[in-house]
C-alpha cells in the first residue's frame, strides 16, 4: 500500500513542476542602471513573503511542541530548495539557470549577475520547493522583471562607489550609489538588505554605523522606487562593504628565508621558498619575486608558484616558490635574492648556496673507521690463527713429501730419560711422558704420523751411536725435547748428530721443543749452539699444552711432514676446502704459495 502512495505523491510533485503557472507569482520590476566600463554587480532575491513565507522552513520554524499540520510552520530539515528560471517573452517556456552559467550565478535564494554588459533584460522566476514536504498549497514562486540600462547622463560627483570600506573600530556610513545627487526633499524611501536579509530599520539613502565591527562586512543592496506609483520600476544598486584596518605604514616583512646561507647538495633539485608578510593596504599591489645575482649582473627567476598562505584583516602572508632542476657549481657562486615590495617600500633577503659537506665527510669518516676496524679484526684473526692458516695451506697444497723419499719414520723423537723414576705429580707432565705417551697419542693415533722412539722402535743390541744415526737417517723430522736434563745429559749427542745429518740431508728437518728453560753449558759443541739459535722452537706450556687441540700441537703439526689428509680433522678440512668455488681456491692456492715460500 505504502509504495503506491509514494508513487502517487511523486506523480503529483512532477505535475506541479511541469505545469508551473507563473501567473500567481508576486512580481517586482527592477531597474539596473550601470556605469559602462565599471565593475559592478547585481543581485536578485527570491522575495517570497507574506502568505508564501511557509515556502522557507528557516523563516518559519515550528516550535518543538507545534504540529507540522498547523501551517505555515515547518520542521527543521524541510529546507527549501530554490531554483531559478528565465522566461522568454511574457508567456514563453521556462529555462532553468543552472550553476555552470558564465555570467549568472545562483546562490541559495539569490541570483548574482557579474557583468552588466552581458546581463539580459527579461523575466526571472525563482521557485522554492520543500525537499521533504511536497504538499504545498500555495505557489512558492517570485517573478522579477529586470531591465538593464547603461547610465547616459554624466555621473554625479557625490555618487557613492559600489565598493565601500569601513574602518574597524571607528564610525562610518554605507551609502546607496547614485542617490547622493538628488536634493534632500526628493530623496525616496530606501529598502536596505544585507546578505539578502532586509534591514527593516534603515529607510534613508545611507546607513550610519556608530562602531564598526567585522560583521558589518557583506553585500548590501539598496532599493528605491523611481516614482511614487506602486506598480512602477524600482531601482536597485549593490554595494560591497569591506571592514578594514588602517593602511600599513610599513614595508613588507620577509618571514623566511631568514638565514644567509643555504646548504645544498650538488646535482640535486632545489626549491626555494620566500614568505612575505604584507600589512593591510586598501590598494594592495604586492610584489614578490626571486632573482639571481652574480658579480656584475642580475636576472629574474621564473616564479613556480605564488600563493597566499595566511590572510587576516591586518595582514596577508604570501609565499613565492621557485624551482631549480639541478644545483651546479655555477649556482654556488650566485646570490639568490627574494624581493618584496608594497607602496611603502621594498625589502630583500639574499641567500648564498653552500655545498653540503657534512654528509660527505661523515661518510668518509665512517668508511675509514669501518675499514680500520675490519683490518684490525682481520689482523687479530690472522695473528691468532696463523698456524691454523698455514696448516690449512699445507693440507690444501696436498704435496705429499713422504712419497718416494725412502724414509721410514715421520719423526725421530729425542728426549732425556729420567734418572730418578720417582713419583710424578699429576699436575706435571714429565718430558719422558711427553715423548713416550703424548707424542704417540696425538701425532700417531690422532694424526697418523709414524714416530721413531729409540726405546720402542729400535731393537737394542747395535752400537748406540750407529743406531742413533740410522734412526735419524730414516726419519723426516727430528724432534728434540730440550730441558736442563737434556742439554747437560748424554742425549745432546743425538741433537749434534741430527744437526750434522741435516746439513747434508735436505729431507731432514729439525724441530726443537723447549720443555723447560735451561742454560747453555760452555761445553756444548758449537754446531749445537748455532742450531739452538736458528732451528724452529716450540715452547711447551705445561698442562695447557696437553690437549690435542692446543696451539702446541698445532705448531708441531705445522712442522711435521706434509701428507694427504688422513685424520678426521684433515678430512673435515679437505671437505670444507672442496666446497670453495674455483676462484676462491685459486686465490687460496696463490696465497698459500706465497705464505709457504
Ligand atoms: C554563496 O554566497 C556566500 C556568501 O555570500 C558565499 O560564501 C558562497 O561561497 C557562495 N556560494 C557560491 C556557490 O557561490
Ligand atoms: C563635481 O566636480 C567638479 C570638478 O571635478 C566640481 O567643479 C563640482 O563642483 C563638483 N560638484 C559637486 C556637486 O560636488
Ligand atoms: C501608475 O502607473 C500606471 C501604469 O503604469 C498608471 O495607469 C497609473 O495611472 C499610475 N498612477 C499614478 C498615481 O501615477
Ligand atoms: C627599493 O627601494 C629603494 C629605496 O629604499 C629604491 O632605491 C629602489 O629603487 C627600490 N627597488 C626597486 C626595484 O623598486
PDB file of N, CA, C and O in Angstrom, residues 31-40 116-117 147-162 176-182 224 226 235-237:
ATOM      1  N   UNK A  31      15.122  47.828 -11.987  1.00  0.00           N
ATOM      2  CA  UNK A  31      15.926  48.518 -12.989  1.00  0.00           C
ATOM      3  C   UNK A  31      17.380  48.556 -12.527  1.00  0.00           C
ATOM      4  O   UNK A  31      17.679  48.945 -11.397  1.00  0.00           O
ATOM      5  N   UNK A  32      18.233  48.137 -13.421  1.00  0.00           N
ATOM      6  CA  UNK A  32      19.671  48.180 -13.119  1.00  0.00           C
ATOM      7  C   UNK A  32      20.292  49.215 -14.043  1.00  0.00           C
ATOM      8  O   UNK A  32      20.379  48.995 -15.248  1.00  0.00           O
ATOM      9  N   UNK A  33      20.694  50.328 -13.484  1.00  0.00           N
ATOM     10  CA  UNK A  33      21.395  51.343 -14.263  1.00  0.00           C
ATOM     11  C   UNK A  33      22.867  51.231 -13.907  1.00  0.00           C
ATOM     12  O   UNK A  33      23.242  51.354 -12.742  1.00  0.00           O
ATOM     13  N   UNK A  34      23.663  50.943 -14.903  1.00  0.00           N
ATOM     14  CA  UNK A  34      25.077  50.721 -14.599  1.00  0.00           C
ATOM     15  C   UNK A  34      25.947  51.743 -15.304  1.00  0.00           C
ATOM     16  O   UNK A  34      25.548  52.338 -16.310  1.00  0.00           O
ATOM     17  N   UNK A  35      27.132  51.966 -14.766  1.00  0.00           N
ATOM     18  CA  UNK A  35      28.098  52.854 -15.407  1.00  0.00           C
ATOM     19  C   UNK A  35      28.945  51.992 -16.339  1.00  0.00           C
ATOM     20  O   UNK A  35      29.632  51.090 -15.871  1.00  0.00           O
ATOM     21  N   UNK A  36      28.873  52.262 -17.652  1.00  0.00           N
ATOM     22  CA  UNK A  36      29.605  51.398 -18.595  1.00  0.00           C
ATOM     23  C   UNK A  36      31.090  51.383 -18.291  1.00  0.00           C
ATOM     24  O   UNK A  36      31.678  52.391 -17.885  1.00  0.00           O
ATOM     25  N   UNK A  37      31.687  50.222 -18.473  1.00  0.00           N
ATOM     26  CA  UNK A  37      33.140  50.087 -18.293  1.00  0.00           C
ATOM     27  C   UNK A  37      33.564  49.959 -16.844  1.00  0.00           C
ATOM     28  O   UNK A  37      34.744  49.782 -16.575  1.00  0.00           O
ATOM     29  N   UNK A  38      32.635  50.023 -15.899  1.00  0.00           N
ATOM     30  CA  UNK A  38      32.999  49.889 -14.484  1.00  0.00           C
ATOM     31  C   UNK A  38      32.573  48.512 -13.975  1.00  0.00           C
ATOM     32  O   UNK A  38      31.604  47.930 -14.458  1.00  0.00           O
ATOM     33  N   UNK A  39      33.276  48.070 -12.992  1.00  0.00           N
ATOM     34  CA  UNK A  39      32.922  46.789 -12.390  1.00  0.00           C
ATOM     35  C   UNK A  39      31.709  46.987 -11.500  1.00  0.00           C
ATOM     36  O   UNK A  39      31.710  47.888 -10.654  1.00  0.00           O
ATOM     37  N   UNK A  40      30.710  46.201 -11.714  1.00  0.00           N
ATOM     38  CA  UNK A  40      29.501  46.352 -10.926  1.00  0.00           C
ATOM     39  C   UNK A  40      28.774  45.016 -10.900  1.00  0.00           C
ATOM     40  O   UNK A  40      28.850  44.246 -11.849  1.00  0.00           O
ATOM     41  N   UNK A 116      27.485  43.672 -16.124  1.00  0.00           N
ATOM     42  CA  UNK A 116      26.281  44.376 -16.587  1.00  0.00           C
ATOM     43  C   UNK A 116      26.093  44.302 -18.092  1.00  0.00           C
ATOM     44  O   UNK A 116      24.973  44.117 -18.569  1.00  0.00           O
ATOM     45  N   UNK A 117      27.172  44.433 -18.847  1.00  0.00           N
ATOM     46  CA  UNK A 117      27.061  44.445 -20.308  1.00  0.00           C
ATOM     47  C   UNK A 117      26.467  43.144 -20.839  1.00  0.00           C
ATOM     48  O   UNK A 117      25.869  43.118 -21.915  1.00  0.00           O
ATOM     49  N   UNK A 147      15.166  45.156 -15.984  1.00  0.00           N
ATOM     50  CA  UNK A 147      15.606  45.994 -17.109  1.00  0.00           C
ATOM     51  C   UNK A 147      17.021  46.447 -16.803  1.00  0.00           C
ATOM     52  O   UNK A 147      17.328  46.823 -15.672  1.00  0.00           O
ATOM     53  N   UNK A 148      17.882  46.379 -17.797  1.00  0.00           N
ATOM     54  CA  UNK A 148      19.286  46.744 -17.611  1.00  0.00           C
ATOM     55  C   UNK A 148      19.597  47.877 -18.570  1.00  0.00           C
ATOM     56  O   UNK A 148      19.391  47.747 -19.778  1.00  0.00           O
ATOM     57  N   UNK A 149      20.078  49.007 -18.022  1.00  0.00           N
ATOM     58  CA  UNK A 149      20.360  50.162 -18.896  1.00  0.00           C
ATOM     59  C   UNK A 149      21.672  50.796 -18.504  1.00  0.00           C
ATOM     60  O   UNK A 149      21.960  50.938 -17.310  1.00  0.00           O
ATOM     61  N   UNK A 150      22.449  51.214 -19.481  1.00  0.00           N
ATOM     62  CA  UNK A 150      23.651  51.967 -19.135  1.00  0.00           C
ATOM     63  C   UNK A 150      23.275  53.381 -18.730  1.00  0.00           C
ATOM     64  O   UNK A 150      22.264  53.920 -19.188  1.00  0.00           O
ATOM     65  N   UNK A 151      24.068  53.982 -17.871  1.00  0.00           N
ATOM     66  CA  UNK A 151      23.799  55.346 -17.433  1.00  0.00           C
ATOM     67  C   UNK A 151      24.169  56.308 -18.554  1.00  0.00           C
ATOM     68  O   UNK A 151      25.265  56.216 -19.113  1.00  0.00           O
ATOM     69  N   UNK A 152      23.250  57.187 -18.882  1.00  0.00           N
ATOM     70  CA  UNK A 152      23.502  58.095 -20.005  1.00  0.00           C
ATOM     71  C   UNK A 152      23.952  59.465 -19.523  1.00  0.00           C
ATOM     72  O   UNK A 152      24.900  60.032 -20.064  1.00  0.00           O
ATOM     73  N   UNK A 153      23.332  59.994 -18.468  1.00  0.00           N
ATOM     74  CA  UNK A 153      23.716  61.330 -18.006  1.00  0.00           C
ATOM     75  C   UNK A 153      25.080  61.273 -17.319  1.00  0.00           C
ATOM     76  O   UNK A 153      25.519  60.208 -16.872  1.00  0.00           O
ATOM     77  N   UNK A 154      25.760  62.412 -17.252  1.00  0.00           N
ATOM     78  CA  UNK A 154      27.081  62.483 -16.650  1.00  0.00           C
ATOM     79  C   UNK A 154      26.995  62.080 -15.189  1.00  0.00           C
ATOM     80  O   UNK A 154      26.039  62.448 -14.501  1.00  0.00           O
ATOM     81  N   UNK A 155      27.975  61.291 -14.722  1.00  0.00           N
ATOM     82  CA  UNK A 155      27.884  60.832 -13.342  1.00  0.00           C
ATOM     83  C   UNK A 155      28.040  61.981 -12.361  1.00  0.00           C
ATOM     84  O   UNK A 155      28.785  62.924 -12.594  1.00  0.00           O
ATOM     85  N   UNK A 156      27.299  61.882 -11.299  1.00  0.00           N
ATOM     86  CA  UNK A 156      27.309  62.921 -10.278  1.00  0.00           C
ATOM     87  C   UNK A 156      28.484  62.696  -9.349  1.00  0.00           C
ATOM     88  O   UNK A 156      28.809  61.557  -9.025  1.00  0.00           O
ATOM     89  N   UNK A 157      29.168  63.779  -8.917  1.00  0.00           N
ATOM     90  CA  UNK A 157      30.379  63.651  -8.090  1.00  0.00           C
ATOM     91  C   UNK A 157      30.108  62.903  -6.791  1.00  0.00           C
ATOM     92  O   UNK A 157      30.916  62.108  -6.345  1.00  0.00           O
ATOM     93  N   UNK A 158      28.960  63.164  -6.217  1.00  0.00           N
ATOM     94  CA  UNK A 158      28.691  62.646  -4.878  1.00  0.00           C
ATOM     95  C   UNK A 158      28.253  61.193  -4.889  1.00  0.00           C
ATOM     96  O   UNK A 158      28.026  60.611  -3.836  1.00  0.00           O
ATOM     97  N   UNK A 159      28.135  60.616  -6.098  1.00  0.00           N
ATOM     98  CA  UNK A 159      27.669  59.233  -6.171  1.00  0.00           C
ATOM     99  C   UNK A 159      28.634  58.307  -5.422  1.00  0.00           C
ATOM    100  O   UNK A 159      29.843  58.372  -5.602  1.00  0.00           O
ATOM    101  N   UNK A 160      28.033  57.455  -4.587  1.00  0.00           N
ATOM    102  CA  UNK A 160      28.864  56.558  -3.775  1.00  0.00           C
ATOM    103  C   UNK A 160      29.358  55.392  -4.623  1.00  0.00           C
ATOM    104  O   UNK A 160      28.653  54.959  -5.544  1.00  0.00           O
ATOM    105  N   UNK A 161      30.537  54.878  -4.351  1.00  0.00           N
ATOM    106  CA  UNK A 161      31.061  53.749  -5.139  1.00  0.00           C
ATOM    107  C   UNK A 161      30.367  52.431  -4.772  1.00  0.00           C
ATOM    108  O   UNK A 161      29.693  52.336  -3.746  1.00  0.00           O
ATOM    109  N   UNK A 162      30.565  51.443  -5.619  1.00  0.00           N
ATOM    110  CA  UNK A 162      29.969  50.125  -5.355  1.00  0.00           C
ATOM    111  C   UNK A 162      30.807  49.295  -4.404  1.00  0.00           C
ATOM    112  O   UNK A 162      30.374  48.239  -3.947  1.00  0.00           O
ATOM    113  N   UNK A 176      24.051  54.586  -0.463  1.00  0.00           N
ATOM    114  CA  UNK A 176      23.450  53.959  -1.638  1.00  0.00           C
ATOM    115  C   UNK A 176      23.945  54.692  -2.889  1.00  0.00           C
ATOM    116  O   UNK A 176      23.785  55.908  -3.003  1.00  0.00           O
ATOM    117  N   UNK A 177      24.586  53.990  -3.830  1.00  0.00           N
ATOM    118  CA  UNK A 177      25.131  54.661  -5.010  1.00  0.00           C
ATOM    119  C   UNK A 177      24.029  55.375  -5.811  1.00  0.00           C
ATOM    120  O   UNK A 177      22.879  54.930  -5.818  1.00  0.00           O
ATOM    121  N   UNK A 178      24.436  56.486  -6.436  1.00  0.00           N
ATOM    122  CA  UNK A 178      23.571  57.259  -7.342  1.00  0.00           C
ATOM    123  C   UNK A 178      22.489  58.076  -6.645  1.00  0.00           C
ATOM    124  O   UNK A 178      21.873  58.911  -7.254  1.00  0.00           O
ATOM    125  N   UNK A 179      22.264  57.805  -5.377  1.00  0.00           N
ATOM    126  CA  UNK A 179      21.188  58.552  -4.716  1.00  0.00           C
ATOM    127  C   UNK A 179      21.671  59.902  -4.199  1.00  0.00           C
ATOM    128  O   UNK A 179      20.881  60.813  -4.032  1.00  0.00           O
ATOM    129  N   UNK A 180      22.988  60.053  -3.971  1.00  0.00           N
ATOM    130  CA  UNK A 180      23.523  61.240  -3.328  1.00  0.00           C
ATOM    131  C   UNK A 180      23.312  62.527  -4.117  1.00  0.00           C
ATOM    132  O   UNK A 180      23.437  63.613  -3.565  1.00  0.00           O
ATOM    133  N   UNK A 181      23.004  62.415  -5.410  1.00  0.00           N
ATOM    134  CA  UNK A 181      22.940  63.613  -6.232  1.00  0.00           C
ATOM    135  C   UNK A 181      21.590  64.327  -6.156  1.00  0.00           C
ATOM    136  O   UNK A 181      21.479  65.482  -6.521  1.00  0.00           O
ATOM    137  N   UNK A 182      20.601  63.595  -5.678  1.00  0.00           N
ATOM    138  CA  UNK A 182      19.285  64.234  -5.609  1.00  0.00           C
ATOM    139  C   UNK A 182      19.213  65.192  -4.408  1.00  0.00           C
ATOM    140  O   UNK A 182      19.893  64.987  -3.408  1.00  0.00           O
ATOM    141  N   UNK A 224      15.042  51.543  -4.251  1.00  0.00           N
ATOM    142  CA  UNK A 224      14.171  52.713  -4.081  1.00  0.00           C
ATOM    143  C   UNK A 224      13.294  52.861  -5.313  1.00  0.00           C
ATOM    144  O   UNK A 224      13.688  52.509  -6.433  1.00  0.00           O
ATOM    145  N   UNK A 226      11.348  54.566  -8.295  1.00  0.00           N
ATOM    146  CA  UNK A 226      11.680  55.682  -9.176  1.00  0.00           C
ATOM    147  C   UNK A 226      10.543  56.716  -9.220  1.00  0.00           C
ATOM    148  O   UNK A 226      10.771  57.872  -9.520  1.00  0.00           O
ATOM    149  N   UNK A 235      14.519  50.981  -8.617  1.00  0.00           N
ATOM    150  CA  UNK A 235      15.950  50.965  -8.935  1.00  0.00           C
ATOM    151  C   UNK A 235      16.683  50.221  -7.825  1.00  0.00           C
ATOM    152  O   UNK A 235      16.324  50.315  -6.652  1.00  0.00           O
ATOM    153  N   UNK A 236      17.697  49.482  -8.225  1.00  0.00           N
ATOM    154  CA  UNK A 236      18.455  48.706  -7.230  1.00  0.00           C
ATOM    155  C   UNK A 236      19.943  48.917  -7.479  1.00  0.00           C
ATOM    156  O   UNK A 236      20.385  48.970  -8.627  1.00  0.00           O
ATOM    157  N   UNK A 237      20.696  49.022  -6.397  1.00  0.00           N
ATOM    158  CA  UNK A 237      22.162  49.085  -6.508  1.00  0.00           C
ATOM    159  C   UNK A 237      22.781  48.155  -5.469  1.00  0.00           C
ATOM    160  O   UNK A 237      22.210  47.953  -4.392  1.00  0.00           O
TER     161      UNK A 237
END
